Amino acid sequence: MIRISVTDKEKLDPEAMKSFAARKMGIDPVLIVSATLKKLSLDARKKDDIRYVYGIDIEAANEEKILKKCRIKNATKVTQVVYKDPLTICPENGSDLGNKGDSIGRCGNSLIMRDGINRPVIVGFGPAGMICAYKLAAAGLKPIVLERGSDVDKRVSDVERFFETGKLFVNSNVQFGEGGAGTFSDGKLNTMIHDSFGRIAHVFDILVEFGADPSIRYINKPHIGTDRLTVIVKNIRERVISLGGEVRFNSIFTGFEHKDGRIGAAIVNGAERIPCDTIVLATGHSARDTVRMLLSEGVEMEKKPFAMGVRVEHPQELISRAMYGSDYRKYPPADYKLTYKTTDGRGVYSFCMCPGGVVVNASSQEGRLCVNGMSYSRRDEATANSAIVVEIRESDLDGDDILAGMKFQERLEEKAFEACDGKIPVCYVKDFLEGHESTDMDGRKPNTRGAFAPADLYAILPELITGPIKEALPSFDRTIKGFAGDEAIMLAVESRTSSPVRIVRDPETLCAKGFLGLYPCGEGAGYAGGITSAAVDGLKVYEAVIKRLCTNEA
Ligand SMILES: Cc1cc2nc3c(=O)[nH]c(=O)nc-3n(C[C@H](O)[C@H](O)[C@H](O)COP(=O)(O)OP(=O)(O)OC[C@H]3O[C@@H](n4cnc5c(N)ncnc54)[C@H](O)[C@@H]3O)c2cc1C
């Protein structure tokens, strides 16, 4: 396979890659067997010469010869990495699995569960839990999914009602419910994780199989959008059920039984007992009650650095004009990535930027308020928003309390809630930089889902956060003209960027230390940040469960 990277002013269809690649390489198209668009991005560094960048994989008859005469300097030979499902390691019909072979075996692409083998329990139906549950169901293991929130249809109406009335459903909201935190989001799928096993591509294949646009496979910063995510989530659920799995809503995992370091059962809603020897904990970064329960059960955890701050909002036109120049209307709504280091070396950066999106009240606890961003697949709102967050270090938090970060989040969310009696506290960036509150929002109004009110953000956020943001804004304004101008609005508090704790897990078995069969997974466990990396961690845990079941390891 030959990979080339070429540019063009025009946006071309994936079907046009063969003739396009041949023209760019200066070879006869008949020599090309196939040309696959692998990466499409927009290079807007030169505003007067904005170009689409195409990464194309070419299969050709005589690749060595073509490489020699091809006029593209960056043309290279590549080997495609294909995801290898661990099921293949499971011996046919359990032949050499000793006594365990009696209860499990493989037949073709799925496992045969015989009497006595317990169904795995998956806690949480967010990206991590969904991918893990789907893969275990496809492997024939009939998983039982426990989701504390409602099914996505009910959840959508609960969230809409919360946005309109402020009445919060503590288990069915922007954080909790079918699809997890990612459902009411921009559904950005870009990730920084390193992947040499083809897991990301495999996750994207699954998302496409259940309804995502195939362009997520090659678009540089793919996104799905809330309107499409709700459909995809439902399709995955229905497939898990059709494969013999179960998805239980309004089912809170409240405890578990363990003996001699092995899992024995999961407890649901404080009452029901489900015998099992596998529990996948994919509960996300907002399941604070579950984290406290696990800690009280002796599950080892450690503090993890995280970030907190505000969300800022601008007219999308201002951002697109700054990023693309006067021709900005020709291109999709622009996004941005900003970073800054304060004089004392603390990082301030933009996070989860939502072009053509809205700011949402993303609260999940009574009396606590946090914000986040969301877009629909068309990204056609007139506003753009992003979190501007400050890194919070372990040394910023009190003493040795593992939950110090979580308590810090809770304190600021309480202040944000109290500041405007549950409405989203907002302030013009200009007023914030002048060191005072906005007394009214008579100028441009923020585009929020959930009520807002003018507030003094200095009364909510500590100097640890306001200081670095105040220092960074002028620099961001130099990068994006108007970033700290009259039209910029700040909304508080952005507190759920990632989990402030990590559940310690054995790197080999992926089980929690000292609890064989308990699999901390995804963002809540501290092993992911974002939809794609959470889904990939769900896949890793699926592999670990299969490996454990199919080998004599445990
Ligand atoms: C508004 C918003 C916008 C976002 N936008 C993006 C984006 O554009 N791109 C991106 O990559 N990331 C985005 N994120 C982050 C992303 O959603 C998360 O990183 C991702 O969803 C983490 O996946 P997860 O499966 O680990 O956990 P989650 O998605 O949080 O899912 C955990 C699930 O577990 C359930 N649960 C929790 N406790 C229990 C319990 N005790 N019993 C039973 N069920 C339980 C919850 O109800 C939830 O459904 C956004 C987040 C929010 C809130």
Coordinates of C-alpha atoms and ligand atoms in Angstrom, one line a residue:
M1 CA 0.0 0.0 0.0
I2 CA 1.3 3.4 -0.9
R3 CA 0.2 6.4 1.1
I4 CA 0.4 9.9 -0.3
S5 CA -0.6 13.3 1.1
V6 CA -1.6 15.9 -1.4
T7 CA -3.5 19.2 -1.3
D8 CA -6.1 20.9 -3.5
K9 CA -8.3 24.0 -3.3
E10 CA -11.4 22.0 -4.0
K11 CA -13.2 19.6 -1.8
L12 CA -13.5 16.2 -3.7
D13 CA -15.6 13.2 -3.1
P14 CA -14.0 10.0 -1.8
E15 CA -15.1 8.3 -5.1
A16 CA -12.8 10.8 -7.1
M17 CA -9.6 9.6 -5.3
K18 CA -8.4 7.3 -8.1
S19 CA -8.2 9.9 -10.9
F20 CA -7.2 12.6 -8.4
A21 CA -4.3 10.5 -7.1
A22 CA -3.2 9.5 -10.5
R23 CA -3.2 13.1 -11.7
K24 CA -1.2 14.2 -8.6
M25 CA 1.3 11.3 -8.9
G26 CA 1.7 11.8 -12.7
I27 CA 0.8 8.2 -13.4
D28 CA -1.8 6.4 -15.6
P29 CA -5.0 5.7 -13.5
V30 CA -5.2 2.2 -14.9
L31 CA -2.1 1.4 -12.8
I32 CA -4.1 2.1 -9.6
V33 CA -6.2 -0.9 -8.3
S34 CA -7.8 1.2 -5.5
A35 CA -7.4 4.6 -3.9
T36 CA -9.0 5.1 -0.5
L37 CA -9.4 8.5 1.2
K38 CA -7.9 8.0 4.7
K39 CA -7.6 11.5 6.0
L40 CA -9.2 14.8 4.9
S41 CA -8.4 18.0 6.7
L42 CA -8.4 21.8 5.9
D43 CA -5.1 23.7 6.0
A44 CA -6.1 27.4 6.7
R45 CA -2.7 28.6 7.8
K46 CA -2.4 30.7 4.7
K47 CA -5.7 32.6 4.5
D48 CA -5.2 33.5 0.8
D49 CA -4.4 29.9 0.0
I50 CA -6.7 27.6 2.0
R51 CA -6.3 24.0 0.9
Y52 CA -7.9 20.6 1.6
V53 CA -5.3 18.0 2.5
Y54 CA -5.9 14.5 1.3
G55 CA -4.2 11.4 2.8
I56 CA -4.8 8.6 0.3
D57 CA -3.9 4.9 0.4
I58 CA -3.2 3.5 -3.0
E59 CA -3.1 -0.2 -4.0
A60 CA -1.4 -0.7 -7.2
A61 CA 0.0 -3.4 -9.4
N62 CA 3.7 -2.7 -9.1
E63 CA 4.1 -0.4 -6.1
E64 CA 7.9 -0.4 -6.0
K65 CA 8.1 0.8 -9.6
I66 CA 5.4 3.4 -9.1
L67 CA 7.1 4.7 -6.0
K68 CA 10.3 5.2 -8.0
K69 CA 8.6 7.3 -10.7
C70 CA 5.9 9.0 -8.6
R71 CA 6.4 12.8 -8.4
I72 CA 5.0 13.0 -4.9
K73 CA 7.9 13.3 -2.5
N74 CA 6.0 12.2 0.6
A75 CA 4.7 9.0 -1.0
T76 CA 5.6 6.0 1.3
K77 CA 4.9 2.3 1.6
V78 CA 2.5 1.6 4.5
T79 CA 1.1 -1.6 6.1
Q80 CA -2.5 -1.4 7.1
V81 CA -3.2 -2.3 10.7
V82 CA -6.3 -4.5 11.0
Y83 CA -8.0 -5.0 14.4
K84 CA -7.5 -8.6 15.6
D85 CA -10.5 -9.9 17.7
P86 CA -9.2 -11.9 20.8
L87 CA -11.9 -14.4 20.3
T88 CA -9.6 -16.1 17.9
I89 CA -7.4 -17.1 20.9
C90 CA -10.3 -19.1 22.4
P91 CA -9.8 -22.8 21.6
E92 CA -12.6 -24.5 19.6
N93 CA -15.1 -26.2 22.0
G94 CA -12.9 -25.4 25.0
S95 CA -10.7 -28.4 24.2
D96 CA -7.6 -27.4 26.3
L97 CA -9.2 -25.2 29.0
G98 CA -9.0 -28.0 31.6
N99 CA -12.1 -28.0 33.9
K100 CA -13.0 -24.5 32.6
G101 CA -13.4 -26.0 29.2
D102 CA -16.6 -27.7 30.4
S103 CA -18.3 -24.3 30.8
I104 CA -16.9 -22.3 27.9
G105 CA -15.8 -22.9 24.3
R106 CA -15.7 -21.3 20.9
C107 CA -17.8 -22.1 18.0
G108 CA -16.9 -20.0 15.0
N109 CA -17.0 -16.2 16.0
S110 CA -18.8 -16.6 19.3
L111 CA -18.4 -18.3 22.6
I112 CA -20.6 -21.1 23.8
M113 CA -21.7 -20.4 27.4
R114 CA -22.7 -23.6 29.2
D115 CA -24.3 -23.9 32.6
G116 CA -22.6 -22.3 35.5
I117 CA -20.9 -19.5 33.6
N118 CA -22.2 -16.2 34.8
R119 CA -23.2 -13.5 32.4
P120 CA -20.9 -10.4 32.6
V121 CA -22.4 -7.3 34.2
I122 CA -21.7 -3.9 32.5
V123 CA -22.3 -0.9 34.7
G124 CA -23.0 2.2 32.5
F125 CA -24.2 2.5 28.9
G126 CA -21.9 5.3 27.8
P127 CA -19.3 4.9 25.0
A128 CA -17.1 2.6 27.1
G129 CA -19.9 0.4 28.4
M130 CA -21.7 0.3 25.1
I131 CA -18.7 -0.9 23.1
C132 CA -17.8 -3.4 25.7
A133 CA -21.4 -4.7 26.0
Y134 CA -21.8 -4.9 22.2
K135 CA -18.6 -6.9 21.8
L136 CA -19.4 -9.3 24.6
A137 CA -22.9 -9.8 23.2
A138 CA -21.5 -10.4 19.7
A139 CA -19.1 -12.9 21.4
G140 CA -22.2 -14.8 22.7
L141 CA -21.8 -13.8 26.4
K142 CA -25.3 -12.3 26.9
P143 CA -24.1 -9.4 29.1
I144 CA -26.4 -7.6 31.6
V145 CA -26.1 -3.8 31.3
L146 CA -27.1 -1.7 34.3
E147 CA -27.8 1.9 33.5
R148 CA -28.9 4.3 36.2
G149 CA -30.5 6.6 33.8
S150 CA -33.5 6.3 31.4
D151 CA -33.6 5.1 27.8
V152 CA -32.6 7.8 25.3
D153 CA -36.1 8.8 24.3
K154 CA -37.2 9.4 27.9
R155 CA -33.8 11.0 28.7
V156 CA -34.2 13.5 25.8
S157 CA -37.6 14.6 27.2
D158 CA -36.1 14.8 30.8
V159 CA -33.2 16.9 29.6
E160 CA -35.5 19.2 27.5
R161 CA -37.7 19.7 30.6
F162 CA -34.7 20.5 32.7
F163 CA -33.5 23.1 30.2
E164 CA -37.0 24.7 30.2
T165 CA -38.0 24.4 33.9
G166 CA -34.7 23.9 35.8
K167 CA -36.2 20.7 37.4
L168 CA -33.3 18.3 37.5
F169 CA -33.7 14.5 37.2
V170 CA -30.7 13.3 39.1
N171 CA -30.4 10.1 37.2
S172 CA -31.6 11.2 33.8
N173 CA -29.8 14.3 32.6
V174 CA -26.9 15.5 30.4
Q175 CA -24.4 13.2 32.3
F176 CA -26.6 10.2 33.1
G177 CA -28.8 7.9 30.9
E178 CA -28.6 5.8 27.8
G179 CA -25.5 6.7 25.7
G180 CA -23.7 8.3 28.7
A181 CA -22.3 11.8 28.9
G182 CA -21.4 11.9 25.2
T183 CA -25.0 11.8 24.0
F184 CA -25.8 15.5 24.5
S185 CA -22.6 16.6 23.0
D186 CA -20.9 17.8 19.8
G187 CA -19.9 14.1 19.4
K188 CA -16.4 15.1 18.4
L189 CA -14.5 11.8 17.9
N190 CA -11.0 13.2 17.7
T191 CA -8.6 11.8 20.2
M192 CA -4.9 12.0 21.2
I193 CA -4.5 8.4 22.2
H194 CA -1.8 6.3 20.5
D195 CA -3.3 3.2 18.8
S196 CA -1.1 0.6 17.0
F197 CA -3.8 -2.2 17.1
G198 CA -6.5 -0.7 14.9
R199 CA -8.8 -0.2 17.8
I200 CA -9.9 3.3 16.8
A201 CA -10.7 2.2 13.3
H202 CA -12.6 -0.8 14.7
V203 CA -14.7 1.5 17.0
F204 CA -15.4 3.8 14.0
D205 CA -16.5 0.7 12.0
I206 CA -18.9 -0.1 14.8
L207 CA -20.3 3.4 14.9
V208 CA -20.8 3.4 11.1
E209 CA -22.5 0.0 11.3
F210 CA -25.0 1.5 13.7
G211 CA -25.6 4.7 11.8
A212 CA -22.7 7.1 12.0
D213 CA -21.8 8.8 8.7
P214 CA -18.9 6.8 7.0
S215 CA -17.0 10.1 6.6
I216 CA -16.0 9.7 10.3
R217 CA -13.4 7.3 9.0
Y218 CA -11.4 9.9 7.1
I219 CA -12.5 13.4 8.3
N220 CA -9.6 14.8 10.3
K221 CA -11.7 15.9 13.2
P222 CA -14.8 13.8 12.9
H223 CA -18.0 14.6 14.8
I224 CA -21.4 13.0 15.0
G225 CA -23.7 15.5 16.7
T226 CA -26.4 14.9 19.3
D227 CA -29.2 14.3 16.8
R228 CA -27.3 11.3 15.3
L229 CA -25.9 10.0 18.5
T230 CA -29.3 9.4 20.0
V231 CA -30.1 7.1 17.0
I232 CA -26.8 5.2 17.1
V233 CA -27.1 4.6 20.8
K234 CA -30.5 3.0 20.4
N235 CA -29.3 0.8 17.5
I236 CA -26.5 -0.5 19.6
R237 CA -28.9 -1.3 22.5
E238 CA -31.3 -3.1 20.2
R239 CA -28.4 -5.2 18.8
V240 CA -27.1 -6.1 22.3
I241 CA -30.7 -7.3 23.1
S242 CA -31.1 -9.2 19.8
L243 CA -27.8 -11.0 20.7
G244 CA -29.3 -12.2 24.0
G245 CA -28.0 -9.4 26.2
E246 CA -30.1 -7.2 28.5
V247 CA -30.1 -3.5 29.0
R248 CA -31.7 -2.4 32.3
F249 CA -32.5 1.3 32.7
N250 CA -33.1 3.0 36.0
S251 CA -30.8 0.4 37.5
I252 CA -28.2 1.8 39.8
F253 CA -25.1 -0.4 40.7
T254 CA -25.0 0.2 44.4
G255 CA -22.6 -2.5 45.6
F256 CA -20.9 -5.8 45.0
E257 CA -19.9 -9.0 46.7
H258 CA -16.4 -10.3 46.7
K259 CA -14.6 -13.2 48.4
D260 CA -10.9 -14.0 48.4
G261 CA -10.3 -11.2 46.0
R262 CA -12.9 -12.5 43.5
I263 CA -16.1 -10.9 42.4
G264 CA -19.2 -12.8 43.4
A265 CA -22.2 -10.6 42.7
A266 CA -23.5 -7.1 41.7
I267 CA -26.1 -5.3 43.8
V268 CA -28.7 -3.2 42.0
N269 CA -30.8 -0.4 43.5
G270 CA -29.6 -1.4 47.0
A271 CA -31.6 -4.6 46.8
E272 CA -31.4 -7.0 43.9
R273 CA -28.4 -9.4 43.8
I274 CA -27.0 -10.6 40.4
P275 CA -24.5 -13.4 40.8
C276 CA -21.5 -12.8 38.5
D277 CA -17.8 -13.0 38.3
T278 CA -17.3 -10.2 35.9
I279 CA -18.3 -6.5 36.5
V280 CA -17.2 -3.8 34.1
L281 CA -17.3 -0.4 35.8
A282 CA -17.9 2.1 33.0
T283 CA -19.7 4.7 35.1
G284 CA -18.2 8.0 33.8
H285 CA -16.7 11.0 35.5
S286 CA -19.9 12.1 37.2
A287 CA -20.8 9.0 39.3
R288 CA -19.5 10.5 42.5
D289 CA -21.7 8.3 44.7
T290 CA -20.4 5.2 43.0
V291 CA -16.8 6.3 43.5
R292 CA -17.5 6.8 47.2
M293 CA -19.1 3.4 47.4
L294 CA -16.1 1.7 45.7
L295 CA -13.6 3.5 48.0
S296 CA -15.6 2.3 51.0
E297 CA -15.3 -1.2 49.7
G298 CA -11.5 -0.9 49.6
V299 CA -11.1 -0.4 45.9
E300 CA -7.7 1.3 45.5
M301 CA -7.7 4.7 43.8
E302 CA -5.3 7.6 43.2
K303 CA -5.6 11.3 42.6
K304 CA -5.4 12.3 38.9
P305 CA -4.6 15.7 37.5
F306 CA -7.6 17.4 35.9
A307 CA -8.7 20.9 34.8
M308 CA -11.4 23.4 35.6
G309 CA -12.6 26.8 34.4
V310 CA -15.3 28.4 32.4
R311 CA -16.9 28.1 29.0
V312 CA -16.5 31.0 26.6
E313 CA -18.9 31.8 23.7
H314 CA -18.5 33.9 20.6
P315 CA -20.5 34.5 17.4
Q316 CA -19.4 31.7 15.1
E317 CA -18.8 34.3 12.3
L318 CA -16.1 36.0 14.5
I319 CA -14.3 32.6 14.9
S320 CA -14.6 31.6 11.2
R321 CA -13.5 35.0 10.0
A322 CA -10.5 34.9 12.3
M323 CA -9.6 31.3 11.2
Y324 CA -10.3 31.5 7.4
G325 CA -10.3 35.2 6.5
S326 CA -12.8 36.9 4.3
D327 CA -13.7 33.8 2.4
Y328 CA -14.9 32.1 5.6
R329 CA -18.4 31.3 4.3
K330 CA -16.9 28.8 1.8
Y331 CA -15.8 26.5 4.7
P332 CA -17.4 24.6 7.5
P333 CA -17.7 26.5 10.9
A334 CA -14.2 26.9 12.1
D335 CA -12.9 25.5 15.3
Y336 CA -9.8 26.4 17.3
K337 CA -7.3 25.1 19.8
L338 CA -5.6 27.5 22.2
T339 CA -2.9 27.0 24.8
Y340 CA -1.1 29.3 27.2
K341 CA 1.5 28.8 30.0
T342 CA 1.2 31.3 32.8
T343 CA 4.3 33.1 34.3
D344 CA 4.4 30.4 37.0
G345 CA 4.1 27.6 34.4
R346 CA 0.5 26.6 34.8
G347 CA -1.3 25.5 31.7
V348 CA -4.5 27.2 30.4
Y349 CA -6.1 25.8 27.3
S350 CA -9.3 25.5 25.3
F351 CA -11.1 22.2 25.6
C352 CA -14.1 20.5 23.9
M353 CA -14.6 23.3 21.4
C354 CA -18.1 23.2 19.8
P355 CA -18.4 25.1 16.5
G356 CA -22.0 26.1 15.6
G357 CA -23.1 24.9 19.0
V358 CA -24.8 25.8 22.3
V359 CA -23.8 25.9 25.9
V360 CA -25.7 23.5 28.1
N361 CA -26.5 23.2 31.8
A362 CA -24.8 19.9 32.3
S363 CA -25.6 19.4 36.0
S364 CA -26.4 16.0 37.5
Q365 CA -26.6 16.8 41.2
E366 CA -29.2 18.9 43.2
G367 CA -27.7 22.3 44.3
R368 CA -24.7 22.0 42.0
L369 CA -24.2 23.5 38.6
C370 CA -21.8 22.9 35.7
V371 CA -21.8 23.7 32.1
N372 CA -20.6 22.0 28.9
G373 CA -21.0 22.4 25.1
M374 CA -23.2 20.6 22.6
S375 CA -23.9 20.8 18.8
Y376 CA -26.1 19.1 16.3
S377 CA -24.7 17.3 13.3
R378 CA -25.2 20.3 11.1
R379 CA -23.3 22.6 13.5
D380 CA -25.5 25.5 12.3
E381 CA -26.0 27.5 15.5
A382 CA -24.8 31.1 15.1
T383 CA -22.5 30.7 18.1
A384 CA -19.2 28.8 18.9
N385 CA -18.2 27.9 22.4
S386 CA -15.3 26.1 24.2
A387 CA -14.1 25.5 27.7
I388 CA -11.2 27.6 28.8
V389 CA -9.7 25.6 31.6
V390 CA -6.7 25.7 34.0
E391 CA -4.8 22.6 35.0
I392 CA -5.4 21.7 38.7
R393 CA -2.4 20.0 40.2
E394 CA -2.3 17.6 43.1
S395 CA -0.4 20.2 45.1
D396 CA -3.4 22.6 44.7
L397 CA -5.6 20.2 46.7
D398 CA -5.8 19.6 50.4
G399 CA -3.8 16.9 52.0
D400 CA -4.0 13.2 51.2
D401 CA -7.7 12.9 50.6
I402 CA -8.1 10.9 47.4
L403 CA -11.4 12.6 46.8
A404 CA -10.0 16.2 47.3
G405 CA -10.3 16.9 43.5
M406 CA -14.0 15.7 43.5
K407 CA -14.8 17.8 46.6
F408 CA -13.1 20.8 45.0
Q409 CA -15.4 20.3 41.9
E410 CA -18.4 20.0 44.1
R411 CA -17.6 23.1 46.1
L412 CA -17.3 25.3 43.0
E413 CA -20.5 23.8 41.5
E414 CA -22.4 24.7 44.7
K415 CA -21.1 28.2 44.4
A416 CA -22.1 28.4 40.7
F417 CA -25.6 27.1 41.7
E418 CA -26.1 29.5 44.6
A419 CA -24.8 32.5 42.6
C420 CA -27.9 32.7 40.4
D421 CA -30.2 30.2 42.2
G422 CA -29.6 27.5 39.7
K423 CA -29.4 29.6 36.6
I424 CA -26.1 29.6 34.6
P425 CA -23.9 32.4 35.9
V426 CA -22.6 34.5 33.0
C427 CA -20.5 37.6 32.4
Y428 CA -19.0 39.5 29.5
V429 CA -15.3 38.7 29.1
K430 CA -14.7 42.5 28.9
D431 CA -16.2 42.9 32.4
F432 CA -14.3 39.9 33.7
L433 CA -11.0 41.4 32.4
E434 CA -11.9 44.7 34.1
G435 CA -12.3 42.7 37.3
H436 CA -16.0 43.0 37.9
E437 CA -19.3 41.4 37.3
S438 CA -21.7 42.0 34.5
T439 CA -24.8 43.6 36.0
D440 CA -27.0 42.9 32.9
M441 CA -26.7 41.0 29.7
D442 CA -28.4 43.7 27.5
G443 CA -25.7 43.3 24.9
R444 CA -25.3 40.0 23.1
K445 CA -27.2 37.1 25.0
P446 CA -25.5 33.7 25.4
N447 CA -27.0 30.8 23.4
T448 CA -27.7 28.4 26.2
R449 CA -29.8 25.4 26.9
G450 CA -31.0 26.2 30.5
A451 CA -31.6 29.6 31.9
F452 CA -28.8 32.1 32.6
A453 CA -28.3 35.2 34.7
P454 CA -25.5 37.9 35.0
A455 CA -23.1 37.2 37.9
D456 CA -19.8 38.0 39.4
L457 CA -17.5 35.1 38.4
Y458 CA -14.9 36.2 40.9
A459 CA -17.4 35.3 43.7
I460 CA -17.7 31.7 42.3
L461 CA -14.2 30.8 41.1
P462 CA -11.0 31.0 43.2
E463 CA -7.9 33.1 42.2
L464 CA -6.3 29.7 41.3
I465 CA -8.6 29.7 38.3
T466 CA -9.5 33.4 37.6
G467 CA -5.8 34.5 37.7
P468 CA -4.5 32.2 35.0
I469 CA -7.5 32.8 32.7
K470 CA -7.2 36.5 33.1
E471 CA -3.5 36.2 32.2
A472 CA -4.2 34.0 29.1
L473 CA -7.1 35.9 27.5
P474 CA -5.1 38.7 26.0
S475 CA -2.8 36.1 24.4
F476 CA -5.9 34.2 23.0
D477 CA -7.2 37.6 21.7
R478 CA -3.9 38.1 19.8
T479 CA -4.4 34.6 18.2
I480 CA -8.1 35.1 17.5
K481 CA -9.1 38.8 17.0
G482 CA -12.1 39.6 19.2
F483 CA -11.7 36.5 21.5
A484 CA -11.7 38.8 24.5
G485 CA -13.8 41.5 22.8
D486 CA -17.2 43.0 23.3
E487 CA -19.0 39.9 21.9
A488 CA -17.3 37.4 24.1
I489 CA -19.3 35.9 27.0
M490 CA -18.1 33.7 29.9
L491 CA -20.2 31.0 31.6
A492 CA -19.5 29.1 34.8
V493 CA -18.5 26.5 35.9
E494 CA -16.7 24.1 33.5
S495 CA -15.9 21.4 36.1
R496 CA -16.3 18.0 34.4
T497 CA -13.4 17.9 32.0
S498 CA -12.2 14.5 33.2
S499 CA -12.2 12.3 36.3
P500 CA -10.2 13.7 39.3
V501 CA -9.5 10.1 40.4
R502 CA -8.1 6.9 38.8
I503 CA -9.1 3.4 39.9
V504 CA -5.8 1.4 40.1
R505 CA -6.0 -1.6 37.7
D506 CA -3.6 -4.3 36.9
P507 CA -2.0 -3.5 33.5
E508 CA -2.2 -7.2 32.5
T509 CA -5.7 -8.3 33.5
L510 CA -7.2 -4.7 33.6
C511 CA -8.8 -5.8 36.9
A512 CA -9.0 -3.5 39.9
K513 CA -6.0 -4.3 42.2
G514 CA -7.1 -7.1 44.5
F515 CA -10.5 -7.6 42.8
L516 CA -10.3 -10.3 40.1
G517 CA -13.3 -9.8 37.8
L518 CA -13.8 -6.1 38.6
Y519 CA -12.8 -4.0 35.5
P520 CA -12.5 -0.2 35.9
C521 CA -13.2 1.1 32.5
G522 CA -13.5 4.4 30.6
E523 CA -13.4 8.0 31.7
G524 CA -14.8 7.5 35.2
A525 CA -12.1 5.0 36.0
G526 CA -9.4 7.5 34.9
Y527 CA -8.4 5.6 31.7
A528 CA -10.0 7.8 29.0
G529 CA -10.9 11.4 28.2
G530 CA -13.5 11.7 25.5
I531 CA -15.9 9.5 23.5
T532 CA -13.4 7.7 21.3
S533 CA -10.8 7.0 24.0
A534 CA -13.6 5.8 26.3
A535 CA -14.9 3.5 23.6
V536 CA -11.4 2.2 22.9
D537 CA -11.0 1.5 26.6
G538 CA -14.3 -0.4 26.5
L539 CA -12.7 -2.5 23.7
K540 CA -9.6 -3.1 25.7
V541 CA -11.7 -4.4 28.6
Y542 CA -13.7 -6.6 26.3
E543 CA -10.4 -8.1 25.2
A544 CA -9.3 -8.6 28.8
V545 CA -12.5 -10.4 29.7
I546 CA -12.3 -12.7 26.7
K547 CA -8.6 -13.4 27.5
R548 CA -9.5 -14.3 31.1
L549 CA -12.4 -16.5 30.1
C550 CA -10.6 -18.2 27.3
T551 CA -7.3 -19.0 29.0
N552 CA -6.4 -20.7 32.2
E553 CA -5.1 -17.4 33.6
A554 CA -7.8 -17.1 36.3
Ligands
LIG1 C1 -22.2 17.9 27.4 C2 -21.0 17.1 27.1 C3 -20.4 17.2 25.8 C4 -19.3 16.4 25.5 N1 -18.7 16.5 24.3 C5 -17.8 15.7 23.9 C6 -17.3 15.6 22.6 O1 -17.8 16.4 21.7 N2 -16.3 14.7 22.2 C7 -15.8 13.9 23.2 O2 -14.9 13.1 22.8 N3 -16.2 13.9 24.5 C8 -17.2 14.8 24.8 N4 -17.7 14.7 26.1 C9 -17.0 13.8 27.1 C10 -17.6 12.4 26.8 O3 -18.9 12.4 26.8 C11 -17.0 11.4 27.8 O4 -15.6 11.5 27.8 C12 -17.5 10.0 27.5 O5 -18.9 9.9 27.4 C13 -17.0 9.0 28.6 O6 -17.5 7.8 28.3 P1 -17.7 6.7 29.5 O7 -18.5 5.6 28.8 O8 -16.4 6.4 30.1 O9 -18.7 7.4 30.6 P2 -20.1 8.1 30.4 O10 -20.4 8.5 29.0 O11 -20.1 9.2 31.4 O12 -21.1 7.0 30.8 C14 -21.3 6.5 32.1 C15 -22.6 5.9 32.2 O13 -22.7 5.2 33.4 C16 -23.9 5.4 34.1 N5 -23.7 5.2 35.5 C17 -23.0 5.9 36.3 N6 -23.0 5.4 37.6 C18 -23.8 4.3 37.5 C19 -24.2 3.3 38.5 N7 -23.8 3.4 39.7 N8 -25.1 2.4 38.0 C20 -25.5 2.3 36.7 N9 -25.1 3.2 35.8 C21 -24.3 4.2 36.2 C22 -24.3 6.9 33.7 O14 -25.7 7.1 33.8 C23 -23.7 7.0 32.3 O15 -24.7 6.7 31.3 C24 -18.8 15.5 26.5 C25 -19.4 15.4 27.7 C26 -20.5 16.2 28.0 C27 -21.1 16.0 29.4

